[in-house]
Structures are given as C-alpha cells and as structure tokens.
mmCIF file of C-alpha atoms in Angstrom:
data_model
loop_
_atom_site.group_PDB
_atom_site.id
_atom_site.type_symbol
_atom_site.label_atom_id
_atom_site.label_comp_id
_atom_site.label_asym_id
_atom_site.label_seq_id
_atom_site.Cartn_x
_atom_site.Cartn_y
_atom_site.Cartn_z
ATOM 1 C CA UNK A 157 -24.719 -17.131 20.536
ATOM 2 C CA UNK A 158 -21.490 -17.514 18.245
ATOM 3 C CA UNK A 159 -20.679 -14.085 17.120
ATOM 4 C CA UNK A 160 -17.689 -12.458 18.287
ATOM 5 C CA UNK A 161 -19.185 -9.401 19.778
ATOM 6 C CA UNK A 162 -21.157 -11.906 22.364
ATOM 7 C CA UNK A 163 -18.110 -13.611 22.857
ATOM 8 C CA UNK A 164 -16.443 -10.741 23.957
ATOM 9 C CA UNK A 165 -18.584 -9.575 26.466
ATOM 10 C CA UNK A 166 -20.497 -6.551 24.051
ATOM 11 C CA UNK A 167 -24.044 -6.129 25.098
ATOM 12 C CA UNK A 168 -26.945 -4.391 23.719
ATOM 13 C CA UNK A 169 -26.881 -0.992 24.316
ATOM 14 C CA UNK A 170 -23.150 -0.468 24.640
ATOM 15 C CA UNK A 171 -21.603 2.473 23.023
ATOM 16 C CA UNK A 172 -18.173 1.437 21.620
ATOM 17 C CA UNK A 173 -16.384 5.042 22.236
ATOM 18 C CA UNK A 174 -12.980 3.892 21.138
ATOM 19 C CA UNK A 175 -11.209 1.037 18.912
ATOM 20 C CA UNK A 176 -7.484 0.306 19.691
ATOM 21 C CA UNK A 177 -7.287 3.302 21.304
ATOM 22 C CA UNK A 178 -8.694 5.686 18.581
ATOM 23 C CA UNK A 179 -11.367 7.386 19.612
ATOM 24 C CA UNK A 180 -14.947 6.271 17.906
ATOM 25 C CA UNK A 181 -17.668 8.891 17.212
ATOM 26 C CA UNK A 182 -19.206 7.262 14.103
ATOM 27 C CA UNK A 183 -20.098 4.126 12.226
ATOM 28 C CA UNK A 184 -17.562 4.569 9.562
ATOM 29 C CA UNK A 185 -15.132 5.098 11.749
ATOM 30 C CA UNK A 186 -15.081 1.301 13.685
ATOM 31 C CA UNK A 187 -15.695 0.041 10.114
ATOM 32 C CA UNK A 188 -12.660 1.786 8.868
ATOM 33 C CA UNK A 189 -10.635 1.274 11.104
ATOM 34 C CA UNK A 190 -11.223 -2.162 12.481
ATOM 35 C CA UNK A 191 -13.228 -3.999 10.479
ATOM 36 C CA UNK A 192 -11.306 -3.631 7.510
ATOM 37 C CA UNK A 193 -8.201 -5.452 8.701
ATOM 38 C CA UNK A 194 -7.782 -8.869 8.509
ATOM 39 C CA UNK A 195 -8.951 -10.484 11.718
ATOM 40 C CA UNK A 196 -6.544 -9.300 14.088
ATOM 41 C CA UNK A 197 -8.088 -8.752 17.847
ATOM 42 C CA UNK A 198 -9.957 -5.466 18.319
ATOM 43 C CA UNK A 199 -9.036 -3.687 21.286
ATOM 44 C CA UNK A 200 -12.961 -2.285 22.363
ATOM 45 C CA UNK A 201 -13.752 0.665 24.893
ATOM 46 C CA UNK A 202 -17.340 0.628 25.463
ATOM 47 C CA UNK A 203 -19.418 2.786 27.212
ATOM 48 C CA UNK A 204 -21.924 1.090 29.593
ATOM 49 C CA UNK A 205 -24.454 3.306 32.114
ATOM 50 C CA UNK A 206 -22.351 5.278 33.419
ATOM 51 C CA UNK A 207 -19.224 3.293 33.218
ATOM 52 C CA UNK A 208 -16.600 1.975 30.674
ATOM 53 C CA UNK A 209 -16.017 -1.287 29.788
ATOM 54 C CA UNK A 210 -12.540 -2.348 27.708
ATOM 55 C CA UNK A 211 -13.176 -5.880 25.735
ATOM 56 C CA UNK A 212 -11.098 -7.657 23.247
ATOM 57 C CA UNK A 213 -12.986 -9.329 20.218
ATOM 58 C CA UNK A 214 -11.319 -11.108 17.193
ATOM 59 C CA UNK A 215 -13.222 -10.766 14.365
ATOM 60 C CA UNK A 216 -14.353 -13.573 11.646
ATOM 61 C CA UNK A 217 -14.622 -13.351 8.076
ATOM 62 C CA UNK A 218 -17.514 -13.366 5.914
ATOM 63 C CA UNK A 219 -18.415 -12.887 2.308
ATOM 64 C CA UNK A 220 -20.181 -9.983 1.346
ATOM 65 C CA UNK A 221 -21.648 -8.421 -1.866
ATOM 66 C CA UNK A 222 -20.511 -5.087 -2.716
ATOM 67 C CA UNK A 223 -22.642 -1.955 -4.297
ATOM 68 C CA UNK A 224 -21.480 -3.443 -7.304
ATOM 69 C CA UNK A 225 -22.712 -6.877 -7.258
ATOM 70 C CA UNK A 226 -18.942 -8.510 -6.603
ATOM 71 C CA UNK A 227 -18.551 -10.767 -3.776
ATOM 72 C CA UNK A 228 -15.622 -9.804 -0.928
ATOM 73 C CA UNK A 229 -14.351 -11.608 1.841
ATOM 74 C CA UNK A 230 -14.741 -9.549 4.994
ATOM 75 C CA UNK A 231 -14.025 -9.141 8.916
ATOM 76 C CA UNK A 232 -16.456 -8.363 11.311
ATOM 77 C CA UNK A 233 -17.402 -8.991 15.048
ATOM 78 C CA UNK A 234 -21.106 -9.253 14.746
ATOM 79 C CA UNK A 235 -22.439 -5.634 15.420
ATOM 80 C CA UNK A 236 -24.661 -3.296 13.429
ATOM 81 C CA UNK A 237 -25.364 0.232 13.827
ATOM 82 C CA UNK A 238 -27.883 1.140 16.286
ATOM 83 C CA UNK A 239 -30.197 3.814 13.720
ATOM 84 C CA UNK A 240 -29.112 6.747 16.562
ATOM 85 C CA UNK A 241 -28.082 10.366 14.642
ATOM 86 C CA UNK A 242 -26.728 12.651 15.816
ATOM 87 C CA UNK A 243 -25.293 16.004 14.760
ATOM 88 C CA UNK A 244 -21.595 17.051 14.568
ATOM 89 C CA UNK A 245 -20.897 20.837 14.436
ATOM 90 C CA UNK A 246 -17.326 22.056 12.414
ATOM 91 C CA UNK A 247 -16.031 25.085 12.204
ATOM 92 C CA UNK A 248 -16.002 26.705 8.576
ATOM 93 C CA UNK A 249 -12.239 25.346 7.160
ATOM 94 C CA UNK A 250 -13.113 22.336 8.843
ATOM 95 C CA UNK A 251 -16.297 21.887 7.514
ATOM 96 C CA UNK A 252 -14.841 22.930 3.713
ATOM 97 C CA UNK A 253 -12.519 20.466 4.456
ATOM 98 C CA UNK A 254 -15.395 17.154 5.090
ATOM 99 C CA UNK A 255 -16.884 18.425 2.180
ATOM 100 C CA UNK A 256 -13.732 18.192 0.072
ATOM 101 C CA UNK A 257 -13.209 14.904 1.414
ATOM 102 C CA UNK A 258 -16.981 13.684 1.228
ATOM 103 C CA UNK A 259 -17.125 14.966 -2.525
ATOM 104 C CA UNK A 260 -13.668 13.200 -3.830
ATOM 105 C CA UNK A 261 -14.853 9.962 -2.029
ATOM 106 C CA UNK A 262 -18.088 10.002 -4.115
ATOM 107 C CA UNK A 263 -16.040 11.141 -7.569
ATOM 108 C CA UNK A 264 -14.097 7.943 -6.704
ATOM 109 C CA UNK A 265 -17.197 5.649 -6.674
ATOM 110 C CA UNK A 266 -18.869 7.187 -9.536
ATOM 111 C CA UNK A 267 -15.534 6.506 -11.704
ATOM 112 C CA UNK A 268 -15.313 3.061 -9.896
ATOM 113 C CA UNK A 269 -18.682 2.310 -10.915
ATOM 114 C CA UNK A 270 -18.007 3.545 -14.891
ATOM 115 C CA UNK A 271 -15.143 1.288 -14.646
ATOM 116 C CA UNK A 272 -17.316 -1.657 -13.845
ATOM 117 C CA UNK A 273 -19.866 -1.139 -16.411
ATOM 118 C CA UNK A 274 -17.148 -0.752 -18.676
ATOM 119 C CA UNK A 275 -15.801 -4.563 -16.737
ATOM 120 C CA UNK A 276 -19.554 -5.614 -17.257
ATOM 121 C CA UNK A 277 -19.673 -5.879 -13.277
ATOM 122 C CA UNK A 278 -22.385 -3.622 -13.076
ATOM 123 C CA UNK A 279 -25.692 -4.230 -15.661
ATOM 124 C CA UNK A 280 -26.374 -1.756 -18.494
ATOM 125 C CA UNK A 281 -30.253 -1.666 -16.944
ATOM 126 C CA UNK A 282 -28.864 -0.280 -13.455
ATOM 127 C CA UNK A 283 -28.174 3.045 -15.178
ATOM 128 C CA UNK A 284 -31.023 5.451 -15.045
ATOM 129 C CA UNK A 285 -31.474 8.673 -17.077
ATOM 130 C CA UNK A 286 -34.265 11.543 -16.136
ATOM 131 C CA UNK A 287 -37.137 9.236 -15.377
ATOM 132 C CA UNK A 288 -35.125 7.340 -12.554
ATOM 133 C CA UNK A 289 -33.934 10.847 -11.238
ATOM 134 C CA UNK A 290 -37.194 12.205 -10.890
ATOM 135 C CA UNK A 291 -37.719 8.395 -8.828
ATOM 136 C CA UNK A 292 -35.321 9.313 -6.505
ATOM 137 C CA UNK A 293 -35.833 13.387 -6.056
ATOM 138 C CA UNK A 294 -39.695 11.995 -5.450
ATOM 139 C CA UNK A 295 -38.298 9.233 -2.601
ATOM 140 C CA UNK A 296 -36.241 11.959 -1.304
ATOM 141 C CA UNK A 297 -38.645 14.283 -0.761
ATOM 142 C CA UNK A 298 -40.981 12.111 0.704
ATOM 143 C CA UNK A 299 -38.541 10.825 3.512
ATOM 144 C CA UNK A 300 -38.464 15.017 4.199
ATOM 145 C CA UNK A 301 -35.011 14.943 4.839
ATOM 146 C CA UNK A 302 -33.647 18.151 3.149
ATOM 147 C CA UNK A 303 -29.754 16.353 4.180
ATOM 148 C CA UNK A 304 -31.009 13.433 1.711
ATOM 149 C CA UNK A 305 -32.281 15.763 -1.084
ATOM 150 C CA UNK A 306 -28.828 18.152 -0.959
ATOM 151 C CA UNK A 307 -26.893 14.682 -1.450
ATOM 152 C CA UNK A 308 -28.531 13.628 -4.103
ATOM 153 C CA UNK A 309 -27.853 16.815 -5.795
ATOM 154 C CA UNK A 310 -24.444 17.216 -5.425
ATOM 155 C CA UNK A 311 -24.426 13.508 -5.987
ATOM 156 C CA UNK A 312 -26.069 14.040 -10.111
ATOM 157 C CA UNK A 313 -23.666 16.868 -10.058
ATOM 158 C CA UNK A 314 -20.940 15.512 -9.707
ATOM 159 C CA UNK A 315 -21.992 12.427 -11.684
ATOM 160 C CA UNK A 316 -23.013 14.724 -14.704
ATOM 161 C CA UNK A 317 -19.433 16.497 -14.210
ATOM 162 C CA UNK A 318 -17.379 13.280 -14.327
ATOM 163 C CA UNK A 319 -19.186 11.586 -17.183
ATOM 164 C CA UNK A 320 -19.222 14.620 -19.064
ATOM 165 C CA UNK A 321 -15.578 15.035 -19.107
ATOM 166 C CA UNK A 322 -15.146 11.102 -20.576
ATOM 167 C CA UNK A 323 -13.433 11.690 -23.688
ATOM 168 C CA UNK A 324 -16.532 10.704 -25.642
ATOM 169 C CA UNK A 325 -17.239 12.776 -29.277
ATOM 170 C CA UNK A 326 -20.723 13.513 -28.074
ATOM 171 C CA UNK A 327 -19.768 14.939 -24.477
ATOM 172 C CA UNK A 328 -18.187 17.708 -23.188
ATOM 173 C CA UNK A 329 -14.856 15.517 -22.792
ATOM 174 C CA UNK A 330 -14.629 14.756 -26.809
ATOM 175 C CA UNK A 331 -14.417 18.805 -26.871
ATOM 176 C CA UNK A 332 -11.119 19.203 -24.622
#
C-alpha cells in the first residue's frame, strides 16, 4: 500500500526487462538510469509468466544516507533487488573494457572517500590498517566466494596505489 511500484501495477515476481525503453539486465542499471533522475514518470517493461507487461510509475523522493555518512535526497518507486545472480559472459576487449571501467569507478570512490576524511565527513576510526584487512580477507573467505576475495584485492590495490601517490614526504608521492 502507498509505494509507487504498487501503484503502478508492479507485482512480486516481475522482472523489469526494460526502463524507458533501455533495455534492463542488472540492478545498477534501473538505478542508474531511472532512479537517479528527479521524479519524472518511469516508463516500465516487465516481464510477467510468460508475458510482458508495460507500466508507468512516478517515483517519490526520500532521504538517504550515503557510504559516507551524508544524507541525500533521492527518487525511487519502492522496489529492491530480488538476491537472483546471474552470470554475464564478455568477450576478451569487452571484458578488459568492464574491468577498466569497474577499476576507475572504485579509484573514484577511494579518492572521494580521502576527500571526505580530509572534509571530516568520514571518522578517523573508520580507517583500518593490517588488522582490519586481515577482518575482511577472513569474512571473505568464509562467505567462499573467490569473486568477493579477487575484489577485495584489487580493491587494497588500488587503495594502496592511490594513497601512495598523495604527495605526502613519507609516501611514495612525496618522492615524485
């Protein structure tokens, strides 16, 4: 009752397969592309059975906190990812290419987030030197998901990369 998903007609267990008329394969994408703007109506193709359904839903805003503790004002129709995975196979420049992208969007975040420790957005005591890395390698591994425990290395890698070229006496960076 309320949200606009309902509203619109969405049920559980629809698959929304496209999103004013770009085609949906992911969660990021409907995010990205529709839930980011500012409230306009959403266009919806959902899959149904066997059948397709189109809906239009208008989303409403919300206030949300970010990764970084700061509080955003939103749009969303009232859905959540369903937990499904699934695998997508690329072709090798295609695949180089996702994992260009994937590694400058996380070189982005990790020089967003020295920014705001720098602003004082993000607390001193959320860093986290070898002790908290072992943590997470250990949480990793238990989950068994060798996906999880490649991310997290390329993710200290390229965290130890960026920091260490901050032009900082003691780092790398004070050297160039």
């Amino acid at each position: 009752e309320g949200p606009p998903a309902r509203r619109a007609g969405i049920q559980p267990g629809d698959r929304i397969i496209a999103g004013n008329g770009a085609s949906i394969e992911r969660w990021d994408q409907l995010v990205e592309g529709g839930m980011g703007g500012k409230g306009g109506p959403m266009a919806l193709t959902l899959q149904r059975g066997t059948g397709t359904v189109v809906v239009t839903a208008s989303p409403s805003p919300f206030t949300r906190t970010t990764i970084f503790g700061e509080r955003k004002t939103s749009w969303a129709i009232g859905l959540g990812p369903s937990g499904a995975k699934g695998f997508v196979r690329y072709g090798f420049s295609e695949a180089a290419a996702q994992g260009i992208n994937h590694g400058v969007m996380i070189t982005k975040l990790i020089g967003e987030s020295v920014v705001k420790m720098f602003e004082r957005v993000v607390p001193l005591d959320s860093m986290g030197g070898p002790i908290r890395i072992a943590k997470e390698i250990h949480e990793q591994t238990q989950s068994r998901s060798l996906g999880g425990i490649l991310m997290l290395a390329a993710f200290i890698s390229l965290n130890l990369g960026l920091l260490n070229l901050l032009p900082i006496p003691v780092l790398d960076g004070g050297h160039i």
